Amino acid sequence: MTEKYIRERLFELQDFGYRDFHSRLMPTIPKETVIGVRTPDLRRFAKEFSKTPCAAEFIKTLPHKYYEENNLHAFLIEGIKDYDECIKQLNIFLPYVDNWATCDMMRPKIFKNHLAELFSEIEKWMNSEHVYTVRFGIEMLMCFYLDDLFSPEYPEAVAKVRSDEYYIKMMVAWYFATALAKQYDAVIPYLENNRLDAETHNKTIRKAVESYRITDEQKAYLRTLKRN
C-alpha cells in the first residue's frame, strides 16, 4: 500500500523534459527507472511524507525500483535526528545506491553535532568495496572537515584511496580541488609530489582553476603542475 501510494504521488510530479535531461547525466542507471521529479518537488514531498507512519515502513523496504524512490529514501535518512539510527540506516541503504546523484544529495543534518565520532565511520565507508559508499565517505570528509576541524590526516586518507572507478576518481578530484580552496598550503604538496594518479591529478587542477576561491597566482602555478 505504501509503495503504491508513493509511486502515485511521484508520477503526479513527473516532468518528462526533466526526466530526459537528467537521465542522460546518469549513465549507470536505466532511463526507464527515472520518473522525472525535480529535486525541490521531491524534497517537499519527502518533508510531508516523513511525518506519516508510512515513512517508517518505506525506509525498511529495499531495493527500490525507481531513482526517485532512492532519493526519497535518502531525504528521509537526512532528516533522522538520532545519530546512531542515522548511521544504521545509512549503512543499510548505501549498498543500494547506484548513481552519483543519489549519493551526492545525502548530507544528514545530524552529522554536524557528531563530527568527533563521524570520522571513524567515514574511514569505514572509504574502505568499502562499493563505489558509491566510497564516494559518499570522501564527500562527507569534504563537507565537514575542511574548515576548523581540518587535519593533515584527512587529505592523506583520501590520497590513499586507489580505484579505477570513474565516480571515485572524480570525487577524489573534487575533494582536493575544494581542499586547495580552503587549505591550500597543506594540500598543494599532494600535486607537487604526484601523490594522485595522473587522471585524478589533472582533474583536480582543472576543477581548482575553475574555482573563484583560488587566486589567479595560485591558478597560474597549478597549471604548471599538469601531467602528461
CSV table of C-alpha atoms in Angstrom, one decimal, residues 10-166:
chain,number,residue,atom,x,y,z
A,10,LEU,CA,5.8,10.6,-7.6
A,11,PHE,CA,4.2,10.2,-11.0
A,12,GLU,CA,1.9,13.1,-10.3
A,13,LEU,CA,5.1,15.2,-10.0
A,14,GLN,CA,6.6,13.8,-13.3
A,15,ASP,CA,8.3,16.2,-15.7
A,16,PHE,CA,9.1,14.4,-18.9
A,17,GLY,CA,11.6,17.1,-20.1
A,18,TYR,CA,13.5,16.9,-16.8
A,19,ARG,CA,13.4,13.1,-16.9
A,20,ASP,CA,15.0,13.1,-20.4
A,21,PHE,CA,17.6,15.6,-19.5
A,22,HIS,CA,18.5,14.2,-16.1
A,23,SER,CA,18.7,10.6,-17.1
A,24,ARG,CA,21.4,11.5,-19.7
A,25,LEU,CA,23.6,12.6,-16.8
A,26,MET,CA,23.3,9.2,-15.0
A,27,PRO,CA,24.6,6.6,-17.4
A,28,THR,CA,24.8,4.0,-14.7
A,29,ILE,CA,21.0,3.6,-14.4
A,30,PRO,CA,18.4,2.7,-17.0
A,31,LYS,CA,16.2,5.6,-18.2
A,32,GLU,CA,13.0,3.7,-17.5
A,33,THR,CA,13.8,3.8,-13.8
A,34,VAL,CA,13.8,7.6,-13.8
A,35,ILE,CA,10.4,9.1,-13.3
A,36,GLY,CA,11.5,12.7,-13.7
A,37,VAL,CA,10.7,14.6,-10.5
A,38,ARG,CA,12.6,17.8,-9.9
A,39,THR,CA,14.6,17.8,-6.6
A,40,PRO,CA,12.7,20.7,-4.9
A,41,ASP,CA,9.4,19.0,-5.6
A,42,LEU,CA,10.8,15.7,-4.2
A,43,ARG,CA,12.2,17.4,-1.1
A,44,ARG,CA,8.8,19.0,-0.4
A,45,PHE,CA,7.1,15.6,-0.8
A,46,ALA,CA,9.8,14.0,1.5
A,47,LYS,CA,9.1,16.6,4.2
A,48,GLU,CA,5.4,15.9,4.1
A,49,PHE,CA,5.8,12.1,3.8
A,50,SER,CA,8.3,12.0,6.7
A,51,LYS,CA,5.5,13.0,9.1
A,52,THR,CA,3.4,10.0,8.3
A,53,PRO,CA,3.6,6.4,9.7
A,54,CYS,CA,4.2,5.1,6.2
A,55,ALA,CA,7.7,6.7,6.2
A,56,ALA,CA,9.0,4.1,8.8
A,57,GLU,CA,7.6,1.3,6.6
A,58,PHE,CA,9.1,2.7,3.4
A,59,ILE,CA,12.6,3.0,4.8
A,60,LYS,CA,12.6,-0.7,5.6
A,61,THR,CA,11.8,-1.6,2.0
A,62,LEU,CA,14.8,-2.2,-0.2
A,63,PRO,CA,15.7,-2.4,-3.1
A,64,HIS,CA,13.5,0.3,-4.7
A,65,LYS,CA,12.5,0.3,-8.4
A,66,TYR,CA,12.8,3.9,-9.2
A,67,TYR,CA,15.6,6.5,-8.9
A,68,GLU,CA,13.2,8.9,-7.2
A,69,GLU,CA,12.3,6.3,-4.6
A,70,ASN,CA,16.0,6.0,-3.7
A,71,ASN,CA,16.2,9.8,-3.5
A,72,LEU,CA,13.2,9.9,-1.2
A,73,HIS,CA,14.9,7.3,0.9
A,74,ALA,CA,18.0,9.4,1.0
A,75,PHE,CA,16.0,12.5,2.1
A,76,LEU,CA,14.3,10.6,4.9
A,77,ILE,CA,17.7,9.5,6.2
A,78,GLU,CA,18.8,13.1,6.1
A,79,GLY,CA,16.1,14.0,8.5
A,80,ILE,CA,16.8,11.4,11.1
A,81,LYS,CA,17.6,13.2,14.4
A,82,ASP,CA,19.2,10.3,16.3
A,83,TYR,CA,22.8,9.9,15.2
A,84,ASP,CA,23.2,6.2,15.8
A,85,GLU,CA,19.9,5.5,14.0
A,86,CYS,CA,21.1,7.7,11.1
A,87,ILE,CA,24.3,5.7,10.8
A,88,LYS,CA,22.4,2.5,11.0
A,89,GLN,CA,20.1,3.4,8.2
A,90,LEU,CA,22.9,4.8,6.0
A,91,ASN,CA,24.8,1.5,6.3
A,92,ILE,CA,21.7,-0.4,5.3
A,93,PHE,CA,21.0,2.0,2.4
A,94,LEU,CA,24.4,2.8,0.9
A,95,PRO,CA,25.0,-0.6,-0.8
A,96,TYR,CA,21.8,0.0,-2.8
A,97,VAL,CA,22.9,3.5,-4.1
A,98,ASP,CA,23.7,3.0,-7.8
A,99,ASN,CA,24.4,6.5,-9.1
A,100,TRP,CA,26.4,9.7,-8.3
A,101,ALA,CA,23.3,11.9,-7.9
A,102,THR,CA,21.6,10.0,-5.1
A,103,CYS,CA,25.0,9.6,-3.4
A,104,ASP,CA,25.8,13.3,-3.6
A,105,MET,CA,22.5,14.7,-2.3
A,106,MET,CA,22.7,12.9,1.1
A,107,ARG,CA,24.1,15.2,3.8
A,108,PRO,CA,22.5,14.2,7.1
A,109,LYS,CA,21.9,17.3,9.3
A,110,ILE,CA,22.7,15.4,12.5
A,111,PHE,CA,26.3,14.9,11.4
A,112,LYS,CA,27.2,18.5,12.4
A,113,ASN,CA,26.7,17.6,16.0
A,114,HIS,CA,28.8,14.4,16.0
A,115,LEU,CA,31.9,15.3,14.0
A,116,ALA,CA,34.2,13.8,16.6
A,117,GLU,CA,32.8,10.3,16.1
A,118,LEU,CA,31.8,10.6,12.5
A,119,PHE,CA,35.4,10.3,11.1
A,120,SER,CA,35.6,6.6,12.2
A,121,GLU,CA,32.5,5.9,10.1
A,122,ILE,CA,33.9,7.8,7.2
A,123,GLU,CA,37.1,5.7,7.3
A,124,LYS,CA,34.9,2.5,7.1
A,125,TRP,CA,33.0,3.9,4.1
A,126,MET,CA,36.2,4.9,2.3
A,127,ASN,CA,37.5,1.4,2.7
A,128,SER,CA,34.3,-0.2,1.2
A,129,GLU,CA,34.3,-2.2,-2.0
A,130,HIS,CA,31.1,-0.4,-3.1
A,131,VAL,CA,31.8,2.5,-5.4
A,132,TYR,CA,29.2,4.9,-4.1
A,133,THR,CA,29.9,4.1,-0.4
A,134,VAL,CA,33.5,5.2,-1.0
A,135,ARG,CA,32.3,8.3,-2.8
A,136,PHE,CA,29.9,9.1,0.0
A,137,GLY,CA,32.7,8.8,2.6
A,138,ILE,CA,35.0,11.1,0.7
A,139,GLU,CA,32.2,13.6,0.2
A,140,MET,CA,31.5,13.7,3.9
A,141,LEU,CA,35.1,14.4,4.6
A,142,MET,CA,35.0,17.2,2.1
A,143,CYS,CA,31.8,18.7,3.5
A,144,PHE,CA,32.6,18.6,7.2
A,145,TYR,CA,36.4,18.5,7.7
A,146,LEU,CA,38.0,21.2,5.5
A,147,ASP,CA,37.4,24.2,7.8
A,148,ASP,CA,38.0,24.5,11.6
A,149,LEU,CA,38.3,20.7,12.1
A,150,PHE,CA,40.8,20.2,9.3
A,151,SER,CA,43.7,17.9,10.0
A,152,PRO,CA,46.5,16.7,7.7
A,153,GLU,CA,45.4,13.1,8.2
A,154,TYR,CA,42.2,13.8,6.2
A,155,PRO,CA,43.8,14.5,2.7
A,156,GLU,CA,46.2,11.7,3.5
A,157,ALA,CA,43.4,9.3,3.9
A,158,VAL,CA,41.8,10.4,0.6
A,159,ALA,CA,45.1,10.2,-1.3
A,160,LYS,CA,45.4,6.6,-0.2
A,161,VAL,CA,42.1,5.7,-1.9
A,162,ARG,CA,43.0,3.7,-5.0
A,163,SER,CA,40.4,2.8,-7.6
A,164,ASP,CA,39.9,2.7,-11.3
A,165,GLU,CA,36.2,3.6,-10.9
A,166,TYR,CA,35.4,6.9,-12.6
